[in-house]
Amino acid sequence: MQPTLLILAAGMGSRYGGVKQLDQFGPNGETIMDYSLFDAIRAGFGKVVFIIREELRADFEEIFNEKLAGKIEVDYAIQSLDAYVPAELGEVRRTKPWGTGHAMLCAKNHTTTPFAIINADDFYGLEAFQLIGEFLKTDTDDQLHAMVGYEVKNTLSKYGSVSRGVCEVNDNGNLASVIERTKIYEKEGRIVYEETDGDTLLSPDTPVSMNFWGFKPSVFPSLERQFETYAIANIDSLKAEFYIPTVMTTLIQTDLGHCKVFRSQGEWFGVTYPDDKPIVQEALKRLHDEGKYPDQLW
């Protein structure tokens, strides 16, 4: 059995100023997703599902369908604003997507296998795909899921705050809690996250989620119930977002699931702001020069 890769690619790119999912970063114009796909195929994934907005579909098909033909099965899930929202709530007035948890729910009918889910605009490296891929192919506990954690000090941007799932890991190596912090940054040589009542310090080696998760399909019934409850409570909150860390926290708290934490020693980098682009381009060129990726991926 080959696991499926879901790619979160429906974001608006408001801080980046464009559709960063499809921007060119590699030496030959590769997107960051090209590297994730290349590594996923090497790690034994058999299918990719791009979770996108309808208006992006034609562009995605033009870029990926031909190059991936014969290498991995390709599918598309549309994250529409009214998907899985209870009909009795009426018309959905928001314009911003409901968030990563909702995006995962929108792929419910597109995978029957264990699956990994990642951000389109993050580079995770081969090791992370191998760790999650092996777990998904071999673990038989329907209630045990997984994530790849990175040290927060290695995940910051020089150009502004970032959103990260801050994790607490128990003695068994499982996730005890994960809380999405939407404004993490370096301040006067220290790492903090901003809350309404001030700044809170974070240790540099605190594990954080970069939205690299591994799930069994058994997650979907609980996910659907969680989102329905969330949508009812937040139908008038036009910017409220339903995050995957919230989903996992609820599973843990209700004893409906557990999450193994893998600590990746590999390289991570991502794009949040326009000034991040040359840093990512330089990093990808270096990886090619070091022979970690061939001159041409496809």
mmCIF file of C-alpha atoms in Angstrom:
data_model
loop_
_atom_site.group_PDB
_atom_site.id
_atom_site.type_symbol
_atom_site.label_atom_id
_atom_site.label_comp_id
_atom_site.label_asym_id
_atom_site.label_seq_id
_atom_site.Cartn_x
_atom_site.Cartn_y
_atom_site.Cartn_z
ATOM 1 C CA MET A 1 0.000 0.000 0.000
ATOM 2 C CA GLN A 2 1.312 3.408 -1.001
ATOM 3 C CA PRO A 3 0.261 6.428 1.094
ATOM 4 C CA THR A 4 -1.246 9.589 -0.370
ATOM 5 C CA LEU A 5 0.206 13.094 -0.165
ATOM 6 C CA LEU A 6 -2.201 16.001 0.357
ATOM 7 C CA ILE A 7 -0.795 19.449 -0.442
ATOM 8 C CA LEU A 8 -2.377 22.541 1.121
ATOM 9 C CA ALA A 9 -2.363 24.971 -1.793
ATOM 10 C CA ALA A 10 -5.537 27.042 -1.462
ATOM 11 C CA GLY A 11 -4.011 29.920 0.524
ATOM 12 C CA MET A 12 -4.428 33.521 -0.551
ATOM 13 C CA GLY A 13 -0.754 34.560 -0.107
ATOM 14 C CA SER A 14 -1.742 37.889 1.448
ATOM 15 C CA ARG A 15 1.619 38.520 3.144
ATOM 16 C CA TYR A 16 3.560 37.324 0.089
ATOM 17 C CA GLY A 17 1.581 39.423 -2.344
ATOM 18 C CA GLY A 18 0.726 36.692 -4.830
ATOM 19 C CA VAL A 19 0.179 32.989 -5.468
ATOM 20 C CA LYS A 20 3.431 31.768 -3.888
ATOM 21 C CA GLN A 21 2.350 28.153 -4.363
ATOM 22 C CA LEU A 22 3.076 28.505 -8.091
ATOM 23 C CA ASP A 23 5.999 30.916 -7.938
ATOM 24 C CA GLN A 24 9.353 29.765 -9.326
ATOM 25 C CA PHE A 25 12.169 29.149 -6.844
ATOM 26 C CA GLY A 26 14.413 26.398 -8.241
ATOM 27 C CA PRO A 27 17.276 26.873 -10.725
ATOM 28 C CA ASN A 28 15.036 25.731 -13.586
ATOM 29 C CA GLY A 29 11.893 27.515 -12.427
ATOM 30 C CA GLU A 30 10.711 24.792 -10.074
ATOM 31 C CA THR A 31 8.037 25.516 -7.486
ATOM 32 C CA ILE A 32 8.684 24.445 -3.902
ATOM 33 C CA MET A 33 6.015 21.790 -4.441
ATOM 34 C CA ASP A 34 8.178 20.206 -7.134
ATOM 35 C CA TYR A 35 10.738 19.293 -4.472
ATOM 36 C CA SER A 36 8.090 17.915 -2.122
ATOM 37 C CA LEU A 37 6.677 15.810 -4.957
ATOM 38 C CA PHE A 38 10.114 14.574 -5.988
ATOM 39 C CA ASP A 39 10.902 13.555 -2.390
ATOM 40 C CA ALA A 40 7.468 11.992 -1.846
ATOM 41 C CA ILE A 41 7.880 9.810 -4.925
ATOM 42 C CA ARG A 42 11.327 8.723 -3.689
ATOM 43 C CA ALA A 43 9.777 7.889 -0.301
ATOM 44 C CA GLY A 44 7.123 5.631 -1.852
ATOM 45 C CA PHE A 45 3.991 7.805 -2.023
ATOM 46 C CA GLY A 46 1.584 6.711 -4.747
ATOM 47 C CA LYS A 47 -0.835 9.612 -5.099
ATOM 48 C CA VAL A 48 -0.899 13.380 -4.673
ATOM 49 C CA VAL A 49 -4.017 15.453 -4.024
ATOM 50 C CA PHE A 50 -3.657 19.199 -4.528
ATOM 51 C CA ILE A 51 -6.129 21.040 -2.267
ATOM 52 C CA ILE A 52 -6.830 24.260 -4.133
ATOM 53 C CA ARG A 53 -9.346 26.956 -4.919
ATOM 54 C CA GLU A 54 -11.362 26.366 -8.102
ATOM 55 C CA GLU A 55 -9.818 29.383 -9.831
ATOM 56 C CA LEU A 56 -6.336 27.837 -9.534
ATOM 57 C CA ARG A 57 -7.191 24.478 -11.080
ATOM 58 C CA ALA A 58 -6.317 25.276 -14.695
ATOM 59 C CA ASP A 59 -2.909 26.639 -13.691
ATOM 60 C CA PHE A 60 -2.150 23.595 -11.536
ATOM 61 C CA GLU A 61 -3.175 21.182 -14.261
ATOM 62 C CA GLU A 62 -0.991 22.970 -16.801
ATOM 63 C CA ILE A 63 2.056 22.932 -14.522
ATOM 64 C CA PHE A 64 1.818 19.471 -12.946
ATOM 65 C CA ASN A 65 -0.287 17.021 -14.965
ATOM 66 C CA GLU A 66 2.190 16.350 -17.759
ATOM 67 C CA LYS A 67 5.370 16.307 -15.674
ATOM 68 C CA LEU A 68 3.874 13.905 -13.108
ATOM 69 C CA ALA A 69 2.253 11.545 -15.629
ATOM 70 C CA GLY A 70 3.448 7.993 -15.023
ATOM 71 C CA LYS A 71 5.259 8.983 -11.829
ATOM 72 C CA ILE A 72 2.441 9.470 -9.314
ATOM 73 C CA GLU A 73 -1.355 9.564 -9.482
ATOM 74 C CA VAL A 74 -2.671 13.152 -9.505
ATOM 75 C CA ASP A 75 -5.994 14.403 -8.143
ATOM 76 C CA TYR A 76 -7.521 17.752 -7.106
ATOM 77 C CA ALA A 77 -9.738 18.631 -4.152
ATOM 78 C CA ILE A 78 -11.490 21.996 -4.159
ATOM 79 C CA GLN A 79 -11.636 23.971 -0.910
ATOM 80 C CA SER A 80 -14.827 25.956 -1.425
ATOM 81 C CA LEU A 81 -16.148 28.312 1.229
ATOM 82 C CA ASP A 82 -19.415 26.414 1.692
ATOM 83 C CA ALA A 83 -17.987 22.879 1.715
ATOM 84 C CA TYR A 84 -19.144 20.932 4.801
ATOM 85 C CA VAL A 85 -20.802 24.049 6.270
ATOM 86 C CA PRO A 86 -24.238 23.075 7.686
ATOM 87 C CA ALA A 87 -26.907 24.207 5.215
ATOM 88 C CA GLU A 88 -29.048 25.692 7.975
ATOM 89 C CA LEU A 89 -26.406 28.396 8.523
ATOM 90 C CA GLY A 90 -27.315 29.959 5.194
ATOM 91 C CA GLU A 91 -25.000 31.738 2.780
ATOM 92 C CA VAL A 92 -21.309 31.885 3.748
ATOM 93 C CA ARG A 93 -20.272 35.544 3.606
ATOM 94 C CA ARG A 94 -16.531 35.166 4.169
ATOM 95 C CA THR A 95 -13.968 35.414 1.348
ATOM 96 C CA LYS A 96 -10.972 33.911 3.182
ATOM 97 C CA PRO A 97 -10.636 30.080 3.247
ATOM 98 C CA TRP A 98 -11.655 28.341 6.480
ATOM 99 C CA GLY A 99 -8.117 27.139 7.245
ATOM 100 C CA THR A 100 -5.975 24.024 7.080
ATOM 101 C CA GLY A 101 -8.315 21.732 9.035
ATOM 102 C CA HIS A 102 -11.150 22.544 6.664
ATOM 103 C CA ALA A 103 -8.825 22.031 3.688
ATOM 104 C CA MET A 104 -8.015 18.534 4.919
ATOM 105 C CA LEU A 105 -11.724 17.805 5.268
ATOM 106 C CA CYS A 106 -12.264 18.897 1.658
ATOM 107 C CA ALA A 107 -9.968 16.023 0.596
ATOM 108 C CA LYS A 108 -12.070 13.452 2.468
ATOM 109 C CA ASN A 109 -13.419 11.826 -0.690
ATOM 110 C CA HIS A 110 -10.061 11.864 -2.476
ATOM 111 C CA THR A 111 -8.094 9.346 -0.406
ATOM 112 C CA THR A 112 -8.779 5.933 1.068
ATOM 113 C CA THR A 113 -5.210 5.289 2.249
ATOM 114 C CA PRO A 114 -3.190 6.695 5.141
ATOM 115 C CA PHE A 115 -1.982 10.129 4.072
ATOM 116 C CA ALA A 116 0.485 12.890 4.771
ATOM 117 C CA ILE A 117 -0.498 16.544 4.522
ATOM 118 C CA ILE A 118 1.928 19.428 3.951
ATOM 119 C CA ASN A 119 2.066 23.119 3.069
ATOM 120 C CA ALA A 120 2.647 23.980 -0.578
ATOM 121 C CA ASP A 121 5.149 26.723 0.246
ATOM 122 C CA ASP A 122 7.460 24.843 2.654
ATOM 123 C CA PHE A 123 10.531 22.761 1.842
ATOM 124 C CA TYR A 124 10.772 19.755 4.168
ATOM 125 C CA GLY A 125 13.525 17.556 2.716
ATOM 126 C CA LEU A 126 13.686 13.863 1.892
ATOM 127 C CA GLU A 127 14.172 12.691 5.491
ATOM 128 C CA ALA A 128 10.782 14.020 6.585
ATOM 129 C CA PHE A 129 8.982 12.190 3.765
ATOM 130 C CA GLN A 130 10.844 8.979 4.551
ATOM 131 C CA LEU A 131 9.926 9.181 8.254
ATOM 132 C CA ILE A 132 6.231 9.807 7.647
ATOM 133 C CA GLY A 133 6.059 7.521 4.628
ATOM 134 C CA GLU A 134 7.464 4.532 6.517
ATOM 135 C CA PHE A 135 5.099 5.190 9.423
ATOM 136 C CA LEU A 136 2.057 5.350 7.150
ATOM 137 C CA LYS A 137 3.038 2.187 5.297
ATOM 138 C CA THR A 138 3.749 0.071 8.370
ATOM 139 C CA ASP A 139 1.773 1.277 11.406
ATOM 140 C CA THR A 140 -1.542 -0.537 11.909
ATOM 141 C CA ASP A 141 -3.034 1.469 14.806
ATOM 142 C CA ASP A 142 -5.967 3.444 13.350
ATOM 143 C CA GLN A 143 -5.866 5.894 16.251
ATOM 144 C CA LEU A 144 -2.138 6.669 16.013
ATOM 145 C CA HIS A 145 -1.235 9.567 13.753
ATOM 146 C CA ALA A 146 2.095 11.393 13.380
ATOM 147 C CA MET A 147 3.858 14.669 12.729
ATOM 148 C CA VAL A 148 7.346 15.886 11.891
ATOM 149 C CA GLY A 149 8.598 18.513 14.330
ATOM 150 C CA TYR A 150 11.297 21.141 13.780
ATOM 151 C CA GLU A 151 13.093 23.369 16.316
ATOM 152 C CA VAL A 152 11.488 26.808 16.319
ATOM 153 C CA LYS A 153 14.854 28.566 15.980
ATOM 154 C CA ASN A 154 15.224 27.010 12.517
ATOM 155 C CA THR A 155 11.808 28.096 11.282
ATOM 156 C CA LEU A 156 11.776 31.894 11.684
ATOM 157 C CA SER A 157 11.754 34.588 9.020
ATOM 158 C CA LYS A 158 14.039 37.615 9.099
ATOM 159 C CA TYR A 159 11.263 39.735 7.649
ATOM 160 C CA GLY A 160 8.328 39.399 10.014
ATOM 161 C CA SER A 161 6.318 37.138 12.269
ATOM 162 C CA VAL A 162 5.352 33.560 11.370
ATOM 163 C CA SER A 163 2.603 31.137 12.406
ATOM 164 C CA ARG A 164 3.682 27.867 14.007
ATOM 165 C CA GLY A 165 2.053 25.042 15.943
ATOM 166 C CA VAL A 166 3.952 25.068 19.261
ATOM 167 C CA CYS A 167 4.228 21.506 20.583
ATOM 168 C CA GLU A 168 4.589 19.786 23.925
ATOM 169 C CA VAL A 169 5.882 16.201 23.741
ATOM 170 C CA ASN A 170 5.338 13.628 26.512
ATOM 171 C CA ASP A 171 7.796 11.003 27.784
ATOM 172 C CA ASN A 172 6.516 8.456 25.257
ATOM 173 C CA GLY A 173 7.475 10.685 22.337
ATOM 174 C CA ASN A 174 3.838 11.456 21.594
ATOM 175 C CA LEU A 175 2.291 14.862 21.227
ATOM 176 C CA ALA A 176 0.755 16.142 24.471
ATOM 177 C CA SER A 177 -0.540 19.403 22.992
ATOM 178 C CA VAL A 178 -0.095 21.700 20.010
ATOM 179 C CA ILE A 179 -1.277 25.298 19.964
ATOM 180 C CA GLU A 180 -1.210 27.488 16.885
ATOM 181 C CA ARG A 181 0.676 30.713 17.610
ATOM 182 C CA THR A 182 0.097 33.166 14.797
ATOM 183 C CA LYS A 183 2.801 35.743 15.641
ATOM 184 C CA ILE A 184 6.206 34.239 16.473
ATOM 185 C CA TYR A 185 9.323 36.315 15.909
ATOM 186 C CA GLU A 186 12.753 37.200 17.269
ATOM 187 C CA LYS A 187 12.866 40.196 19.579
ATOM 188 C CA GLU A 188 16.070 41.516 21.136
ATOM 189 C CA GLY A 189 17.824 38.190 20.585
ATOM 190 C CA ARG A 190 15.017 36.099 22.055
ATOM 191 C CA ILE A 191 12.156 34.186 20.460
ATOM 192 C CA VAL A 192 8.661 35.210 21.535
ATOM 193 C CA TYR A 193 5.086 34.728 20.510
ATOM 194 C CA GLU A 194 2.642 37.606 20.795
ATOM 195 C CA GLU A 195 -0.631 37.388 22.669
ATOM 196 C CA THR A 196 -3.242 39.973 23.611
ATOM 197 C CA ASP A 197 -1.668 40.430 27.057
ATOM 198 C CA GLY A 198 1.952 40.675 25.883
ATOM 199 C CA ASP A 199 4.871 38.560 24.675
ATOM 200 C CA THR A 200 5.710 35.041 25.865
ATOM 201 C CA LEU A 201 9.213 33.565 25.571
ATOM 202 C CA LEU A 202 9.890 30.359 23.634
ATOM 203 C CA SER A 203 12.977 28.203 24.074
ATOM 204 C CA PRO A 204 14.930 28.032 20.777
ATOM 205 C CA ASP A 205 14.690 24.225 20.698
ATOM 206 C CA THR A 206 10.921 24.133 21.237
ATOM 207 C CA PRO A 207 9.446 21.687 18.702
ATOM 208 C CA VAL A 208 6.974 23.262 16.333
ATOM 209 C CA SER A 209 4.682 21.876 13.694
ATOM 210 C CA MET A 210 5.337 23.025 10.150
ATOM 211 C CA ASN A 211 2.120 21.343 9.025
ATOM 212 C CA PHE A 212 3.767 18.063 8.082
ATOM 213 C CA TRP A 213 1.275 15.553 9.444
ATOM 214 C CA GLY A 214 0.527 11.889 8.884
ATOM 215 C CA PHE A 215 -3.054 10.658 9.372
ATOM 216 C CA LYS A 216 -5.011 7.459 9.097
ATOM 217 C CA PRO A 217 -8.374 7.784 7.247
ATOM 218 C CA SER A 218 -10.126 7.119 10.571
ATOM 219 C CA VAL A 219 -9.602 10.822 11.344
ATOM 220 C CA PHE A 220 -12.324 12.000 8.948
ATOM 221 C CA PRO A 221 -15.510 11.331 10.985
ATOM 222 C CA SER A 222 -14.138 13.282 13.958
ATOM 223 C CA LEU A 223 -12.757 15.973 11.650
ATOM 224 C CA GLU A 224 -16.169 16.489 10.072
ATOM 225 C CA ARG A 225 -17.896 16.748 13.464
ATOM 226 C CA GLN A 226 -15.260 19.174 14.722
ATOM 227 C CA PHE A 227 -15.612 21.455 11.715
ATOM 228 C CA GLU A 228 -19.401 21.483 11.908
ATOM 229 C CA THR A 229 -19.183 22.633 15.529
ATOM 230 C CA TYR A 230 -16.562 25.221 14.587
ATOM 231 C CA ALA A 231 -18.562 26.568 11.643
ATOM 232 C CA ILE A 232 -21.683 26.995 13.760
ATOM 233 C CA ALA A 233 -19.707 28.937 16.380
ATOM 234 C CA ASN A 234 -17.800 31.070 13.856
ATOM 235 C CA ILE A 235 -20.140 31.596 10.920
ATOM 236 C CA ASP A 236 -20.052 35.370 11.477
ATOM 237 C CA SER A 237 -16.294 35.516 12.183
ATOM 238 C CA LEU A 238 -15.080 36.267 8.685
ATOM 239 C CA LYS A 239 -11.379 35.664 9.431
ATOM 240 C CA ALA A 240 -11.638 32.727 11.848
ATOM 241 C CA GLU A 241 -9.571 29.696 10.776
ATOM 242 C CA PHE A 242 -9.940 26.031 11.676
ATOM 243 C CA TYR A 243 -6.406 24.654 12.028
ATOM 244 C CA ILE A 244 -5.047 21.107 11.862
ATOM 245 C CA PRO A 245 -3.355 21.560 15.282
ATOM 246 C CA THR A 246 -6.841 22.235 16.703
ATOM 247 C CA VAL A 247 -8.035 18.963 15.174
ATOM 248 C CA MET A 248 -5.154 17.014 16.682
ATOM 249 C CA THR A 249 -5.539 18.640 20.096
ATOM 250 C CA THR A 250 -9.210 17.648 20.190
ATOM 251 C CA LEU A 251 -8.368 14.059 19.222
ATOM 252 C CA ILE A 252 -5.842 13.853 22.047
ATOM 253 C CA GLN A 253 -8.078 15.504 24.649
ATOM 254 C CA THR A 254 -11.045 13.253 23.821
ATOM 255 C CA ASP A 255 -8.854 10.124 23.644
ATOM 256 C CA LEU A 256 -9.921 9.520 20.056
ATOM 257 C CA GLY A 257 -6.374 9.665 18.738
ATOM 258 C CA HIS A 258 -2.695 10.024 19.542
ATOM 259 C CA CYS A 259 0.202 11.503 17.624
ATOM 260 C CA LYS A 260 3.773 10.247 17.363
ATOM 261 C CA VAL A 261 6.320 13.061 17.001
ATOM 262 C CA PHE A 262 9.277 12.565 14.669
ATOM 263 C CA ARG A 263 12.151 15.014 15.131
ATOM 264 C CA SER A 264 13.629 15.834 11.742
ATOM 265 C CA GLN A 265 17.324 16.643 11.555
ATOM 266 C CA GLY A 266 16.886 17.664 7.950
ATOM 267 C CA GLU A 267 16.680 21.122 6.475
ATOM 268 C CA TRP A 268 13.497 23.185 6.469
ATOM 269 C CA PHE A 269 12.796 26.541 4.863
ATOM 270 C CA GLY A 270 9.693 28.309 3.654
ATOM 271 C CA VAL A 271 8.210 31.413 2.133
ATOM 272 C CA THR A 272 6.075 33.876 4.031
ATOM 273 C CA TYR A 273 7.247 37.276 2.763
ATOM 274 C CA PRO A 274 8.596 38.487 -0.628
ATOM 275 C CA ASP A 275 12.057 38.969 0.906
ATOM 276 C CA ASP A 276 12.171 35.251 1.720
ATOM 277 C CA LYS A 277 12.296 34.389 -1.986
ATOM 278 C CA PRO A 278 16.029 34.984 -2.686
ATOM 279 C CA ILE A 279 16.936 33.039 0.467
ATOM 280 C CA VAL A 280 14.926 30.047 -0.732
ATOM 281 C CA GLN A 281 16.339 30.334 -4.249
ATOM 282 C CA GLU A 282 19.878 30.311 -2.879
ATOM 283 C CA ALA A 283 19.154 27.325 -0.619
ATOM 284 C CA LEU A 284 17.675 25.281 -3.467
ATOM 285 C CA LYS A 285 20.598 26.086 -5.764
ATOM 286 C CA ARG A 286 22.990 24.917 -3.032
ATOM 287 C CA LEU A 287 21.114 21.615 -2.682
ATOM 288 C CA HIS A 288 21.422 21.058 -6.424
ATOM 289 C CA ASP A 289 25.125 21.939 -6.343
ATOM 290 C CA GLU A 290 25.634 19.460 -3.471
ATOM 291 C CA GLY A 291 24.063 16.694 -5.556
ATOM 292 C CA LYS A 292 21.054 16.200 -3.293
ATOM 293 C CA TYR A 293 18.806 16.893 -6.289
ATOM 294 C CA PRO A 294 19.560 16.249 -9.962
ATOM 295 C CA ASP A 295 20.090 19.099 -12.410
ATOM 296 C CA GLN A 296 16.560 18.453 -13.690
ATOM 297 C CA LEU A 297 13.909 17.089 -11.334
ATOM 298 C CA TRP A 298 11.635 15.840 -14.108
#
